[in-house]
Short mmCIF file of C-alpha atoms in Angstrom, two decimals:
data_model
loop_
_atom_site.label_atom_id
_atom_site.label_comp_id
_atom_site.label_asym_id
_atom_site.label_seq_id
_atom_site.Cartn_x
_atom_site.Cartn_y
_atom_site.Cartn_z
CA ASN A 1 1.49 38.18 -16.23
CA ALA A 2 4.52 37.71 -14.01
CA GLY A 3 5.66 34.45 -15.61
CA VAL A 4 8.98 33.68 -17.24
CA MET A 5 9.15 35.55 -20.53
CA GLN A 6 11.22 34.34 -23.42
CA ASN A 7 11.66 36.06 -26.73
CA PRO A 8 11.51 35.58 -29.51
CA ARG A 9 9.18 32.56 -29.67
CA HIS A 10 10.61 31.60 -33.02
CA LEU A 11 13.99 32.55 -34.44
CA VAL A 12 15.29 31.69 -37.88
CA ARG A 13 18.97 32.06 -38.71
CA ARG A 14 21.23 31.06 -41.56
CA ARG A 15 24.32 29.01 -40.93
CA GLY A 16 27.14 31.19 -39.66
CA GLN A 17 24.91 33.87 -38.16
CA GLU A 18 24.51 34.67 -34.48
CA ALA A 19 21.45 33.83 -32.42
CA ARG A 20 20.48 35.71 -29.26
CA LEU A 21 17.79 34.29 -27.03
CA ARG A 22 16.37 36.35 -24.19
CA CYS A 23 14.83 35.34 -20.92
CA SER A 24 13.24 37.53 -18.27
CA PRO A 25 12.68 35.53 -15.08
CA MET A 26 9.62 35.70 -12.92
CA LYS A 27 9.44 38.76 -10.71
CA GLY A 28 11.54 38.22 -7.62
CA HIS A 29 13.52 35.34 -9.14
CA SER A 30 17.26 35.73 -9.40
CA HIS A 31 18.20 32.21 -10.54
CA VAL A 32 17.99 31.33 -14.21
CA TYR A 33 18.52 28.03 -15.98
CA TRP A 34 18.79 27.32 -19.70
CA TYR A 35 17.84 23.99 -21.29
CA ARG A 36 17.90 22.66 -24.83
CA GLN A 37 15.32 20.28 -26.20
CA LEU A 38 16.03 18.46 -29.43
CA PRO A 39 13.03 17.02 -31.35
CA GLU A 40 11.50 13.99 -29.62
CA GLU A 41 13.91 14.31 -26.69
CA GLY A 42 13.84 15.57 -23.12
CA LEU A 43 15.36 18.75 -21.81
CA LYS A 44 19.12 18.89 -21.43
CA PHE A 45 20.62 21.23 -18.89
CA MET A 46 22.94 23.83 -20.32
CA VAL A 47 23.75 26.51 -17.77
CA TYR A 48 22.69 27.92 -14.43
CA LEU A 49 23.15 31.59 -13.64
CA GLN A 50 22.53 33.89 -10.77
CA LYS A 51 22.64 37.64 -11.21
CA GLU A 52 26.01 38.49 -12.81
CA ASN A 53 27.41 35.02 -12.05
CA ILE A 54 27.61 31.73 -13.88
CA ILE A 55 27.08 29.03 -11.26
CA ASP A 56 27.21 25.89 -13.41
CA GLU A 57 27.93 25.73 -17.13
CA SER A 58 28.68 22.03 -17.32
CA GLY A 59 26.05 21.49 -20.00
CA MET A 60 27.21 24.22 -22.33
CA PRO A 61 29.15 23.33 -25.46
CA LYS A 62 32.71 24.59 -25.10
CA GLU A 63 32.62 26.66 -28.26
CA ARG A 64 30.19 29.15 -29.78
CA PHE A 65 27.79 29.17 -26.81
CA SER A 66 27.77 31.73 -24.03
CA ALA A 67 25.30 32.97 -21.45
CA GLU A 68 24.99 35.97 -19.25
CA PHE A 69 22.60 37.35 -16.68
CA PRO A 70 23.48 40.99 -16.08
CA LYS A 71 22.53 43.02 -13.06
CA GLU A 72 19.92 44.80 -15.14
CA GLY A 73 17.96 43.23 -17.96
CA PRO A 74 17.22 39.72 -19.16
CA SER A 75 19.43 36.70 -19.31
CA ILE A 76 20.90 36.14 -22.77
CA LEU A 77 21.89 32.87 -24.38
CA ARG A 78 24.15 33.60 -27.32
CA ILE A 79 25.07 31.17 -30.06
CA GLN A 80 27.72 32.32 -32.49
CA GLN A 81 28.22 30.92 -36.00
CA VAL A 82 25.16 28.73 -35.79
CA VAL A 83 25.08 25.32 -37.46
CA ARG A 84 22.19 23.06 -38.44
CA GLY A 85 22.64 20.99 -35.29
CA ASP A 86 21.77 24.02 -33.15
CA SER A 87 18.15 23.77 -34.31
CA ALA A 88 16.17 23.04 -31.17
CA ALA A 89 13.80 24.50 -28.62
CA TYR A 90 15.61 26.46 -25.93
CA PHE A 91 13.86 26.79 -22.61
CA CYS A 92 14.60 29.15 -19.80
CA ALA A 93 13.48 28.51 -16.24
CA SER A 94 13.74 30.58 -13.11
CA SER A 95 13.47 30.03 -9.39
CA SER A 96 13.49 32.29 -6.37
CA THR A 97 16.45 30.53 -4.82
CA GLY A 98 18.77 27.74 -5.84
CA SER A 99 17.54 25.43 -3.10
CA ARG A 100 16.23 22.00 -3.93
CA ASP A 101 12.66 22.58 -2.80
CA GLN A 102 12.06 25.43 -5.21
CA PRO A 103 10.53 24.24 -8.48
CA GLN A 104 11.68 25.85 -11.65
CA HIS A 105 9.13 27.84 -13.57
CA PHE A 106 9.53 27.59 -17.30
CA GLY A 107 9.06 30.04 -20.11
CA ASP A 108 7.37 29.02 -23.34
CA GLY A 109 10.69 28.45 -25.06
CA THR A 110 12.37 29.78 -28.17
CA ARG A 111 12.31 27.55 -31.22
CA LEU A 112 15.50 28.10 -33.16
CA SER A 113 15.61 27.01 -36.77
CA ILE A 114 18.80 27.07 -38.80
CA LEU A 115 18.50 27.25 -42.56
CA ALA B 1 25.68 12.56 -10.91
CA GLN B 2 21.99 12.10 -11.60
CA THR B 3 20.10 9.99 -14.09
CA VAL B 4 16.38 9.79 -14.75
CA THR B 5 14.88 6.97 -16.80
CA GLN B 6 11.42 6.84 -18.34
CA SER B 7 11.06 3.45 -19.97
CA GLN B 8 7.70 4.07 -21.66
CA PRO B 9 8.11 6.26 -24.75
CA GLU B 10 4.35 6.20 -25.36
CA MET B 11 1.25 5.31 -23.39
CA SER B 12 -2.44 5.47 -24.12
CA VAL B 13 -5.47 5.58 -21.86
CA GLN B 14 -9.20 5.63 -22.39
CA GLU B 15 -10.91 8.81 -21.30
CA ALA B 16 -12.05 8.58 -17.65
CA GLU B 17 -9.71 5.67 -16.97
CA THR B 18 -6.54 5.62 -14.88
CA VAL B 19 -2.99 5.45 -16.20
CA THR B 20 0.40 5.16 -14.50
CA LEU B 21 3.60 6.57 -15.96
CA SER B 22 6.87 5.06 -14.75
CA CYS B 23 10.05 6.79 -13.72
CA THR B 24 13.21 5.58 -12.05
CA TYR B 25 16.11 7.74 -11.02
CA ASP B 26 19.54 7.58 -9.53
CA THR B 27 21.32 10.25 -7.56
CA SER B 28 24.28 10.43 -5.24
CA GLU B 29 22.67 13.17 -3.20
CA SER B 30 20.82 12.51 0.02
CA ASP B 31 18.57 15.55 -0.28
CA TYR B 32 16.65 15.94 -3.51
CA TYR B 33 13.26 16.65 -4.97
CA LEU B 34 11.33 14.88 -7.70
CA PHE B 35 8.96 16.50 -10.17
CA TRP B 36 6.62 15.62 -12.96
CA TYR B 37 6.20 18.17 -15.73
CA LYS B 38 3.66 18.16 -18.51
CA GLN B 39 4.43 19.48 -21.98
CA PRO B 40 1.35 19.81 -24.21
CA PRO B 41 1.63 20.44 -27.97
CA SER B 42 1.98 24.15 -27.21
CA ARG B 43 5.37 23.12 -25.76
CA GLN B 44 4.95 24.91 -22.46
CA MET B 45 6.50 23.12 -19.49
CA ILE B 46 3.90 22.88 -16.76
CA LEU B 47 4.66 21.63 -13.27
CA VAL B 48 2.23 18.84 -12.39
CA ILE B 49 3.40 17.60 -9.02
CA ARG B 50 6.46 17.44 -6.80
CA GLN B 51 7.71 15.14 -4.09
CA GLU B 52 10.21 15.83 -1.34
CA ALA B 53 12.54 12.86 -1.02
CA TYR B 54 12.60 12.93 2.76
CA LYS B 55 8.81 12.70 2.98
CA GLN B 56 7.35 9.22 2.89
CA GLN B 57 3.84 10.41 2.15
CA ASN B 58 3.02 10.38 -1.53
CA ALA B 59 2.16 13.76 -3.03
CA THR B 60 -1.30 14.33 -4.48
CA GLU B 61 -2.69 17.13 -6.65
CA ASN B 62 -6.32 16.59 -7.57
CA ARG B 63 -6.38 13.78 -10.17
CA PHE B 64 -2.59 13.41 -10.09
CA SER B 65 -0.75 11.37 -7.51
CA VAL B 66 2.63 9.74 -7.23
CA ASN B 67 3.89 6.42 -5.95
CA PHE B 68 7.26 7.23 -4.45
CA GLN B 69 9.38 4.22 -3.56
CA LYS B 70 12.61 5.70 -2.23
CA ALA B 71 14.48 2.44 -1.72
CA ALA B 72 13.69 1.36 -5.26
CA LYS B 73 14.33 4.90 -6.58
CA SER B 74 11.01 4.84 -8.31
CA PHE B 75 8.66 7.78 -8.82
CA SER B 76 5.59 6.91 -10.89
CA LEU B 77 2.75 9.27 -11.77
CA LYS B 78 -0.86 8.14 -11.62
CA ILE B 79 -3.50 10.08 -13.51
CA SER B 80 -7.05 9.26 -12.48
CA ASP B 81 -10.19 10.01 -14.48
CA SER B 82 -8.09 10.87 -17.53
CA GLN B 83 -9.28 13.80 -19.61
CA LEU B 84 -8.59 14.76 -23.21
CA GLY B 85 -6.60 17.73 -21.96
CA ASP B 86 -4.17 15.37 -20.25
CA ALA B 87 -2.73 14.36 -23.61
CA ALA B 88 0.86 15.59 -23.60
CA MET B 89 4.48 14.63 -23.06
CA TYR B 90 5.23 13.96 -19.41
CA PHE B 91 8.72 14.43 -18.05
CA CYS B 92 10.02 13.13 -14.77
CA ALA B 93 12.78 15.22 -13.17
CA CYS B 94 15.15 15.01 -10.24
CA LYS B 95 16.54 18.13 -8.61
CA GLY B 96 19.56 17.89 -6.41
CA TYR B 97 22.00 20.60 -5.63
CA GLN B 98 21.53 23.29 -8.28
CA LYS B 99 20.80 21.09 -11.30
CA VAL B 100 17.65 19.43 -12.59
CA THR B 101 17.92 16.24 -14.64
CA PHE B 102 15.02 15.30 -16.89
CA GLY B 103 13.96 11.94 -18.28
CA THR B 104 13.34 11.46 -21.99
CA GLY B 105 9.59 11.73 -21.58
CA THR B 106 6.46 9.64 -22.07
CA LYS B 107 3.93 10.66 -24.68
CA LEU B 108 0.43 10.15 -23.32
CA GLN B 109 -2.47 9.71 -25.69
CA VAL B 110 -6.02 9.96 -24.35
CA ILE B 111 -8.60 8.06 -26.37
CA PRO B 112 -12.12 9.48 -26.38
#
């Protein structure tokens, strides 16, 4: 299966802990996008990365959140000192290029629960 | 800036009937693409159909078709011969340069 792989599917953290969400894009894709979906809401753009570069992070909270997409390995969305409001589904999507005609292919998401 | 509006939080359709989901959008870009995604209870995001803004012809994928009215900035999804497996959240999305903006979704219920 060469689809977008996210892990873990479910992640439980206590307030104040760190959460690391991983995303391996589809084979041949070098553009990765992260979205957050709160219950009963649509997806909100967080950040767009290309290998080793952050292209657009306009949707990322200014504090506690960071993302990277290293030359080797998956993209990581990191949330430090988690709070209850961080509970959500986090989706990763990838595309082969950043051009408009390329649809984004989504992973199955990581459901983050904060106790 | 881009906005996508789905004004129908919930819709229902009888099995085998046809239903239309509404979507309006606004974008300052001249070149953009429009998409409909389906999210079943499993929470996967599945691409249903896409439309290139510079093409006047409405896109069609089997039982799914769109009514794209560029001047009105409207992009509705028609599902024909509805099936139980069509029950899901449907999200309209607009993709301009780099970023995709999603609507808030329409929950479709299919009644047997």
